[in-house]
Short mmCIF file of C-alpha atoms and ligand atoms in Angstrom, two decimals:
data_model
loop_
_atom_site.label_atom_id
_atom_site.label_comp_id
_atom_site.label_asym_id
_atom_site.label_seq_id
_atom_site.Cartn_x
_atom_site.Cartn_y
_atom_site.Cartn_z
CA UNK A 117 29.50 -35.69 22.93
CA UNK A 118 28.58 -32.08 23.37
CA UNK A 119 28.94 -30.30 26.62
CA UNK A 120 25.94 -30.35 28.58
CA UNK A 121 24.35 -26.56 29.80
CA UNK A 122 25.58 -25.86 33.19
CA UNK A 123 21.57 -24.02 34.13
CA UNK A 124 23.12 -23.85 37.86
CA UNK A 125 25.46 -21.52 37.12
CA UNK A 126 23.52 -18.97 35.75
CA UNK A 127 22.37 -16.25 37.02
CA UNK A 128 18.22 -14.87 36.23
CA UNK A 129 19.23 -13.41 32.86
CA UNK A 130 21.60 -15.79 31.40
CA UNK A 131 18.57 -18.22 32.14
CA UNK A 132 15.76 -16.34 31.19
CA UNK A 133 17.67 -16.41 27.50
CA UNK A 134 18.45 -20.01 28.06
CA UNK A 135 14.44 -20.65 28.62
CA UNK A 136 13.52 -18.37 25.95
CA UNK A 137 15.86 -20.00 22.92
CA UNK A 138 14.22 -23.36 23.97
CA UNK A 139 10.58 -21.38 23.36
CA UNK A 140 9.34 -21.28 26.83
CA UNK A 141 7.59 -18.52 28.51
CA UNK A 142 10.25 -16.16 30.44
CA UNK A 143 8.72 -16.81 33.42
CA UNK A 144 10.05 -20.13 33.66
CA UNK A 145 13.27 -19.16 34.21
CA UNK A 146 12.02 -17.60 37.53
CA UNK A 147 10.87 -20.68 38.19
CA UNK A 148 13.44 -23.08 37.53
CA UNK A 149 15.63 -20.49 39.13
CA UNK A 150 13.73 -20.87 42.56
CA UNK A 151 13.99 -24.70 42.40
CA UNK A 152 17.80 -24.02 42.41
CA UNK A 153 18.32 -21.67 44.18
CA UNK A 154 15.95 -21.30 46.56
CA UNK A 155 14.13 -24.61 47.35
CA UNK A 156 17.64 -26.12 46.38
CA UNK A 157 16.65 -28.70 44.65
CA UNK A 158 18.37 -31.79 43.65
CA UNK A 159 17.00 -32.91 40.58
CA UNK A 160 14.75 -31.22 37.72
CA UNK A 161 11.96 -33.65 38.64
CA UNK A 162 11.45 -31.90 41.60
CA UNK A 163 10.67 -28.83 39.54
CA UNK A 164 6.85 -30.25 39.52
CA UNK A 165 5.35 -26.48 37.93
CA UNK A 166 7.37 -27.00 34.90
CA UNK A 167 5.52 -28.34 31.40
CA UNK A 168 6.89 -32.31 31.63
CA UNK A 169 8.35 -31.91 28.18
CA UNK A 170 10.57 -29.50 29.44
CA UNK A 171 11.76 -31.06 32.15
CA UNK A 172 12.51 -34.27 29.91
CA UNK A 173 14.68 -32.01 28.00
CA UNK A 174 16.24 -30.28 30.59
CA UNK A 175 17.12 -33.85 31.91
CA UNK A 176 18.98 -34.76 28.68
CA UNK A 177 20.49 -31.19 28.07
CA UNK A 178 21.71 -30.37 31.07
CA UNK A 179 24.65 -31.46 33.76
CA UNK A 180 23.49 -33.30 36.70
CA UNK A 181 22.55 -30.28 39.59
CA UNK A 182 23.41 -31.60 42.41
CA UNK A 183 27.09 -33.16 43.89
CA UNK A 184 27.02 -36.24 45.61
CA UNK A 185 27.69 -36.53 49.43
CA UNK A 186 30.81 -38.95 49.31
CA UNK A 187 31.30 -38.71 53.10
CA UNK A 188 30.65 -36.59 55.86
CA UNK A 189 32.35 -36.81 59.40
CA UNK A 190 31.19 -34.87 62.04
CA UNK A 191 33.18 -33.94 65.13
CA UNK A 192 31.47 -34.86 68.66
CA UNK A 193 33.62 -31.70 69.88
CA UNK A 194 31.66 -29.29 68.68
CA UNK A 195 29.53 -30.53 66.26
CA UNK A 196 31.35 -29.19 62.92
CA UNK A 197 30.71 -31.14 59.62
CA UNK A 198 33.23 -32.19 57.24
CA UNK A 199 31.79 -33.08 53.88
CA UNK A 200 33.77 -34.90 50.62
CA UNK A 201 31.80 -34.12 47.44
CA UNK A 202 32.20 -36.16 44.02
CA UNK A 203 31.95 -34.07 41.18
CA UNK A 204 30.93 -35.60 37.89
CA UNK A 205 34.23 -36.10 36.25
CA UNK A 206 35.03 -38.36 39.53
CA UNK A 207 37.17 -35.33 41.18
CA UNK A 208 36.24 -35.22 44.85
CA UNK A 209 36.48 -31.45 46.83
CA UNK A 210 35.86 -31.03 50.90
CA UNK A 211 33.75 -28.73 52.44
CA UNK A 212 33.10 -27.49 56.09
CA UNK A 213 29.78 -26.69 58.16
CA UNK A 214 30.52 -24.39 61.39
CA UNK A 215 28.50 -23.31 64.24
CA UNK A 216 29.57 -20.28 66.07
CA UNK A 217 27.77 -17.80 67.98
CA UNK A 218 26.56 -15.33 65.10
CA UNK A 219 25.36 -18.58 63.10
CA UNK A 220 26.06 -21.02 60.72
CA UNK A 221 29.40 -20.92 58.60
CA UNK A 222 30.42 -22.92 55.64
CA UNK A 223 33.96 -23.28 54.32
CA UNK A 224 33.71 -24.09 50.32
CA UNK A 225 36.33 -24.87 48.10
CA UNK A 226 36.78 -23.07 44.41
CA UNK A 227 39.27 -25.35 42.92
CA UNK A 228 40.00 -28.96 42.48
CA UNK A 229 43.20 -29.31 44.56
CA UNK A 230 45.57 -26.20 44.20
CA UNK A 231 48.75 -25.05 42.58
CA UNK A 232 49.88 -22.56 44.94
CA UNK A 233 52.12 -25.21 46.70
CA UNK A 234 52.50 -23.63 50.40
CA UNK A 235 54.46 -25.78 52.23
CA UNK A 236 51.93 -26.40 55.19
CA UNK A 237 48.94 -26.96 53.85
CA UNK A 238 47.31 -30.94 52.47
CA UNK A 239 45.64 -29.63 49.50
CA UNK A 240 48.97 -28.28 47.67
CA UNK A 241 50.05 -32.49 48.12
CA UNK A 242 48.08 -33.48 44.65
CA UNK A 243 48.66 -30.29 42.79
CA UNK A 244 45.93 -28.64 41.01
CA UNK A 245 43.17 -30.57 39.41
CA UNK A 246 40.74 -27.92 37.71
CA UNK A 247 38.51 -25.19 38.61
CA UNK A 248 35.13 -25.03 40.21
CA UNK A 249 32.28 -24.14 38.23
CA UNK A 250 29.32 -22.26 40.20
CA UNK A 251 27.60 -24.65 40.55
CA UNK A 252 29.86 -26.71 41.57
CA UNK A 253 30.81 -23.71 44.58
CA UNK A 254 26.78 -23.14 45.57
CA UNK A 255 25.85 -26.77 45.78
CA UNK A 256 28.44 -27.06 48.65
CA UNK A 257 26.68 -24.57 50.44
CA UNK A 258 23.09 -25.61 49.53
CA UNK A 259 23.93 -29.87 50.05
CA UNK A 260 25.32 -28.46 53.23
CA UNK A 261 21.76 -26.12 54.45
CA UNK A 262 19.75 -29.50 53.13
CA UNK A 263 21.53 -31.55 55.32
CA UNK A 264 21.56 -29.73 58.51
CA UNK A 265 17.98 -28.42 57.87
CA UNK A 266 19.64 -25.20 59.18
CA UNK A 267 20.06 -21.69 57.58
CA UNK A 268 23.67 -21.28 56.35
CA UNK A 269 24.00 -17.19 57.31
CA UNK A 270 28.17 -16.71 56.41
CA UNK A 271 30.57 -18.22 53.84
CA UNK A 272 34.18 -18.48 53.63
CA UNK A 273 36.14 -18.96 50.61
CA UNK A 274 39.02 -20.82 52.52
CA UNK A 275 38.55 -24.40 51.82
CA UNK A 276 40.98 -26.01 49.21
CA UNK A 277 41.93 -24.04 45.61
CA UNK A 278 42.88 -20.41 45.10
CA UNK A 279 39.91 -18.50 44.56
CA UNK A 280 41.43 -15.57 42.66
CA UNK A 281 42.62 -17.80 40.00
CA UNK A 282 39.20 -18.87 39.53
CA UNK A 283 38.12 -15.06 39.20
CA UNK A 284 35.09 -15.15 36.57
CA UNK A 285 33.75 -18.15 38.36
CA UNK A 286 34.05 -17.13 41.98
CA UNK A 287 32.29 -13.65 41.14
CA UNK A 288 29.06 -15.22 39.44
CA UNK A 289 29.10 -17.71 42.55
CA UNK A 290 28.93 -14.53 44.54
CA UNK A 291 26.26 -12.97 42.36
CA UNK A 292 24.11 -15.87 42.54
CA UNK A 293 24.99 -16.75 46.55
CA UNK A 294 23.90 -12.66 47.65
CA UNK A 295 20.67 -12.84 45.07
CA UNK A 296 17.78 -11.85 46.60
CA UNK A 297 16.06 -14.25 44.53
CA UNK A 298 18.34 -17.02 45.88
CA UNK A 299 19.71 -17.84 49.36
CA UNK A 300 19.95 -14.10 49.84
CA UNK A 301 23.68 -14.30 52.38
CA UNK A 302 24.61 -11.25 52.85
CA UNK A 303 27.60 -10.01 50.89
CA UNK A 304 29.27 -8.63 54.35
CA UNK A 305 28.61 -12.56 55.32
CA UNK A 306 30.90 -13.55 52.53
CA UNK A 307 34.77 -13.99 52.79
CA UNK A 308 37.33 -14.64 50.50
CA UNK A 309 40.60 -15.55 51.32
CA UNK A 310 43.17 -15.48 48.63
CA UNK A 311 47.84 -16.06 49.00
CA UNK A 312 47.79 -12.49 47.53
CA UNK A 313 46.90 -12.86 43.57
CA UNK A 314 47.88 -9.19 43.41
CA UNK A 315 46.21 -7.96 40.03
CA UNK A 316 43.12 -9.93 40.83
CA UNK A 317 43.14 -8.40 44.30
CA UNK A 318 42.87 -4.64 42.66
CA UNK A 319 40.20 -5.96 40.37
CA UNK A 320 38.17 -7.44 43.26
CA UNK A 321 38.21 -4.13 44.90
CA UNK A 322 36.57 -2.52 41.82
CA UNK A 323 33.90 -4.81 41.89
CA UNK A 324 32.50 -2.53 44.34
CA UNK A 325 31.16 -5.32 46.76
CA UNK A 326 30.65 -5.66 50.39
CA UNK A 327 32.30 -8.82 50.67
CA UNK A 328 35.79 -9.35 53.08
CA UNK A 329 38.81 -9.85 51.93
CA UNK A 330 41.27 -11.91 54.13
CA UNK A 331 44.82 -12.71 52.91
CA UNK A 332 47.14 -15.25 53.87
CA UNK A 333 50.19 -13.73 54.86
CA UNK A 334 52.08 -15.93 57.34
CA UNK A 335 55.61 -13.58 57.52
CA UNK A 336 56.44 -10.73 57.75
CA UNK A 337 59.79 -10.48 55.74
CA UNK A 338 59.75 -11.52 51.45
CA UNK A 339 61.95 -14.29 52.17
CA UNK A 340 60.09 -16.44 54.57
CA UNK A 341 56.81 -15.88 52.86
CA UNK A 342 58.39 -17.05 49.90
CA UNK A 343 60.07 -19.76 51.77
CA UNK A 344 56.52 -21.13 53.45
CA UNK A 345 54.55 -20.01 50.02
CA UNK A 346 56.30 -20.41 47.22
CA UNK A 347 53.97 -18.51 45.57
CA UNK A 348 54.59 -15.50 47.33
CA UNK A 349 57.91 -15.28 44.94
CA UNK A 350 55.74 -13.56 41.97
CA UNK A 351 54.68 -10.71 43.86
CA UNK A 352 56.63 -8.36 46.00
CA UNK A 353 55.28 -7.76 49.77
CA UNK A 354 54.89 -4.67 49.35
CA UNK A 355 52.54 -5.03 46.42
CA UNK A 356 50.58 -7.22 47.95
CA UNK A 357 50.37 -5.05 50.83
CA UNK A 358 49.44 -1.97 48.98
CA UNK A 359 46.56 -3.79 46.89
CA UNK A 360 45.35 -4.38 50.75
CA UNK A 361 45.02 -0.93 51.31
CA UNK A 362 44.13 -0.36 47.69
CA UNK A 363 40.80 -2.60 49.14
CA UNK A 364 40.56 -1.12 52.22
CA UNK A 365 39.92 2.54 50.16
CA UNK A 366 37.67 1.61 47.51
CA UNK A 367 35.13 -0.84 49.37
CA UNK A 368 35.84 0.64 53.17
CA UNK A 369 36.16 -3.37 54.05
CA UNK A 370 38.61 -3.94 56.97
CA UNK A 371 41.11 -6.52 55.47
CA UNK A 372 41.65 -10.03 57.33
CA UNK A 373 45.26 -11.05 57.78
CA UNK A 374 45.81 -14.32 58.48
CA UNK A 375 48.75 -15.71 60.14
CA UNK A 376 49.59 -19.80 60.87
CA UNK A 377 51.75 -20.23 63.76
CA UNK A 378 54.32 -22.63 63.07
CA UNK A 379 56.49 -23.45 65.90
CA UNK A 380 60.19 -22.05 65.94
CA UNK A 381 59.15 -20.79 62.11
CA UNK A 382 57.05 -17.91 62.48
CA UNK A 383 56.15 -17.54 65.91
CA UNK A 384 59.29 -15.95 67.70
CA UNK A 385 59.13 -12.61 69.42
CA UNK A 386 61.05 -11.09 66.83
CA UNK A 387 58.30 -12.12 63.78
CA UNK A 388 55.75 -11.04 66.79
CA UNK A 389 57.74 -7.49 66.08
CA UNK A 390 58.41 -7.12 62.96
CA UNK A 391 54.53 -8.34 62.09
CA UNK A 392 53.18 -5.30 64.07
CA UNK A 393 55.48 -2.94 62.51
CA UNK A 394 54.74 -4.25 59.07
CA UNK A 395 50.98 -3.83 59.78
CA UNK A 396 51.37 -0.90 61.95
CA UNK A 397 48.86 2.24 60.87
CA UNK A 398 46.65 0.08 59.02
CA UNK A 399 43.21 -0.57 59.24
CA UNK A 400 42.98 -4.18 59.77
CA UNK A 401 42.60 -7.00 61.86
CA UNK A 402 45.26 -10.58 62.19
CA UNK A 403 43.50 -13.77 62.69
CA UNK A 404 46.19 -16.23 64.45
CA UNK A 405 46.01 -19.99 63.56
CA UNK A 406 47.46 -22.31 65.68
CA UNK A 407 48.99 -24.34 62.31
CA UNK A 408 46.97 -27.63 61.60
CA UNK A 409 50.14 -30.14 61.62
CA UNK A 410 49.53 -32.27 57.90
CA UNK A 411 51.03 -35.94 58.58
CA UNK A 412 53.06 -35.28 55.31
CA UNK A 413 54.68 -31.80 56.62
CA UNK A 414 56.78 -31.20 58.78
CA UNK A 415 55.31 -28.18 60.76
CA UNK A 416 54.33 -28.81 64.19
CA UNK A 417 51.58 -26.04 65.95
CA UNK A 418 53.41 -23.57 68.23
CA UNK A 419 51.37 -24.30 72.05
CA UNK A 420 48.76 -22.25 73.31
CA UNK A 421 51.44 -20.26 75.46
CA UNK A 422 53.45 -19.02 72.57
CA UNK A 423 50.35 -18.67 70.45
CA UNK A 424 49.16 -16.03 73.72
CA UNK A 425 52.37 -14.20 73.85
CA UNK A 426 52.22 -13.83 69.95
CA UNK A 427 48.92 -11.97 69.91
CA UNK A 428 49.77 -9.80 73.04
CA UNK A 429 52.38 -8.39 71.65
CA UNK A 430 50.57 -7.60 68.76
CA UNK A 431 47.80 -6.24 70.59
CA UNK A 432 50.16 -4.14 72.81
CA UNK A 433 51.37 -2.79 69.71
CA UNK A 434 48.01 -1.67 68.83
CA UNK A 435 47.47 -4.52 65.86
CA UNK A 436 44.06 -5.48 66.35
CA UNK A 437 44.81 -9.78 66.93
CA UNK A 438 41.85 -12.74 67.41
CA UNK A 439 43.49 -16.49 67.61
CA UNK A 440 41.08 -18.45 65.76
CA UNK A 441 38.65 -21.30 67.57
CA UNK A 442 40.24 -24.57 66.88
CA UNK A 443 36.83 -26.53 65.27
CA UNK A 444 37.03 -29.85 64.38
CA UNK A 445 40.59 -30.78 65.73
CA UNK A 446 39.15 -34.69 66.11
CA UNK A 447 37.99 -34.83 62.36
CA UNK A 448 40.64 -33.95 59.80
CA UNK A 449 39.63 -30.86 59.32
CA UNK A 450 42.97 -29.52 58.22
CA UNK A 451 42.90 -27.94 54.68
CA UNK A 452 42.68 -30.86 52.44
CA UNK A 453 43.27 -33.46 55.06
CA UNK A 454 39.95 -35.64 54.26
CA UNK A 455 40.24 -35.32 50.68
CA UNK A 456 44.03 -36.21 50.67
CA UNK A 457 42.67 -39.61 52.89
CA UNK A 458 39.80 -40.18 49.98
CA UNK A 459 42.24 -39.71 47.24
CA UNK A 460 45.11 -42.10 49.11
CA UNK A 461 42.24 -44.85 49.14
CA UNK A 462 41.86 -44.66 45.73
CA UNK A 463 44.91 -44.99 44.58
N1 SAH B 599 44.34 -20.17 48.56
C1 SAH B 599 43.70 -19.34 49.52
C2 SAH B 599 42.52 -19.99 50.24
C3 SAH B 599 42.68 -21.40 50.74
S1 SAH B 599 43.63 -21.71 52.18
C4 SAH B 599 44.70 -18.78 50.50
O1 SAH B 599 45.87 -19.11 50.39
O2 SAH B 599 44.35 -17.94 51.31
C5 SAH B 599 42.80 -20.99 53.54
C6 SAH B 599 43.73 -20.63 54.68
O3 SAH B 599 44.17 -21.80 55.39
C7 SAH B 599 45.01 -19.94 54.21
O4 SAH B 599 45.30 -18.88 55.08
C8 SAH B 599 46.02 -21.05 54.33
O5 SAH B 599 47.32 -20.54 54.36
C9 SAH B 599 45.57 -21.74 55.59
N2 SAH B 599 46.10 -23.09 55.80
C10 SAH B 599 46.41 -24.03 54.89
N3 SAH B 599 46.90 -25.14 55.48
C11 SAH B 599 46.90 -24.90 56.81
C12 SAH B 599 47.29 -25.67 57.94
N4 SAH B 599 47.80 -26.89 57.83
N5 SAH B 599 47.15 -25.08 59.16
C13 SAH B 599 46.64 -23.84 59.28
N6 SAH B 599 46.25 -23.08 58.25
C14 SAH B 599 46.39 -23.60 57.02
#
């Protein structure tokens, strides 16, 4: 069986030639490009303007457009979504819907379960499965805008999968995400959090985008990155550090650190210290995270007390420190925690 064309994860050129090679008018590209990525359609039939032909072959040539909604569980906290998406080779990814203040957040996923391994987190469990197409990236966010009825304004790049080793993919789901001609987010809107891919860091920041870049960095000394990431052990610190500020200087975008608080791991006074000196100088800003215990890990979250004295000190030492809002506590919503569940049932 040949592959079928993925027409989602285009962007207006690649489908304008697409269109063309099948003898249509150009313009139909623009079309079938606003049923995806504007009206967010689910299926080609909706693309009513199109000659039927057309769509009949577009039905047989192409992959399916849509993922299917597996499950969603929403919290009665404070209203954040957790989705679980089938993809069409049976693989199942989770996504996140988030309200906060400045508006409506979703948290996508860019791989199929993840090889990075770090010790605290659910999705590392299964290993890694494959990559995310696109396609497979923007229909979390546009499934997600359907279903609320709401606009989605800011996405993150922090659900399960290392999106640096999915680089070609993650930057045409960018291109197509920011399009004016699509759901038009903002690039500044757009995060993407990476364990420190170093090389693919430095050739992010010559992309010459808008977009934030937060790494995961969890300790301050080599050895207990390495020790909580195991990743961590093919690139030195300081080279991950430096392709920070290598970031910081070519796209004037204020890094994220973020830092998971496990208790009597990470959270002492003395990682409090040697975190601001590490960071001290730099332009940047530390997002705390109380850790999300995973029933298979052993971590447990350091309390709200230590999680305090952690961040003053790091504010006292002139580190610019948030704690981030605990959404979603009642529903799983733990990196890879309601996938893990789907995939345990399946078993
Ligand atoms: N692979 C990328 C993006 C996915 S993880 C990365 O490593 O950054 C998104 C963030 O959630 C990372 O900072 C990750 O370390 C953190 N994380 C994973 N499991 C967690 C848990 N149980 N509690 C708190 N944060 C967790």
């Amino acid at each position: 069986m040949t592959e079928k064309t993925d027409i989602k994860s285009m962007n207006l050129d690649e489908l304008t030639s697409y269109v063309t090679k099948n003898g249509e008018k150009s313009f139909r590209a623009k079309q079938m490009y606003e049923w995806m990525h504007q009206k967010l359609s689910e299926s080609v039939d909706e693309m009513t303007n199109l000659p039927a032909g057309f769509r009949a072959k577009l039905q047989q040539e192409c992959s399916c457009i849509a993922l299917r909604q597996a499950d969603v569980q929403i919290s009665k906290k404070d209203g954040t979504r957790k989705y679980l998406f089938l993809l069409e080779d049976g693989n199942v990814i989770e996504s996140v819907f988030m309200r906060y203040k400045f508006g409506n957040s979703v948290c996508i996923s860019s791989q199929a379960g993840c090889a990075m391994g770090c010790r605290f987190c659910a999705s590392a469990i299964g290993g890694l499965k494959r990559n995310l197409r696109p396609s497979e990236m923007l229909e979390q966010v546009y499934r997600i805008q359907r279903d609320v009825g709401e606009r989605i304004s800011h996405v993150v790049v922090m659900g399960t999968g290392e999106p640096l080793d999915n680089y070609e993919n993650l930057l045409k789901f960018i291109e197509i995400l920011t399009d004016a001609n699509g759901l038009h987010i903002g690039q500044r809107n757009v995060t993407v959090s990476t364990c420190g891919i170093v090389p693919n860091m430095r050739r992010l920041a010559n992309e010459k985008l808008q977009i934030t870049l937060a790494l995961s960095l969890h300790a301050f000394t080599q050895e207990k990155r390495e020790y909580l990431m195991p990743i961590a052990s093919r690139y030195d610190l300081q080279d991950v550090l430096d392709a920070c500020s290598f970031y910081f200087e070519k796209t004037g975008r204020r890094v994220t650190f973020e830092y998971a608080l496990a208790k009597g791991v990470n959270d002492s006074n003395e990682d409090a210290d040697g975190l601001a000196k590490l960071l001290s100088g730099r332009n940047c800003h530390v997002n705390l995270i109380p850790i999300n215990p995973v029933k298979e890990r052993e971590f447990k979250e350091s309390g709200q007390p230590a999680v305090l004295a952690f961040q003053n000190k790091l504010v006292k030492n002139g580190i610019n420190a948030t704690v981030r809002r605990e959404l979603g506590r009642d529903i799983d919503a733990a990196c890879g925690q309601l996938r893990k569940k789907y995939m345990d049932t399946q078993e």
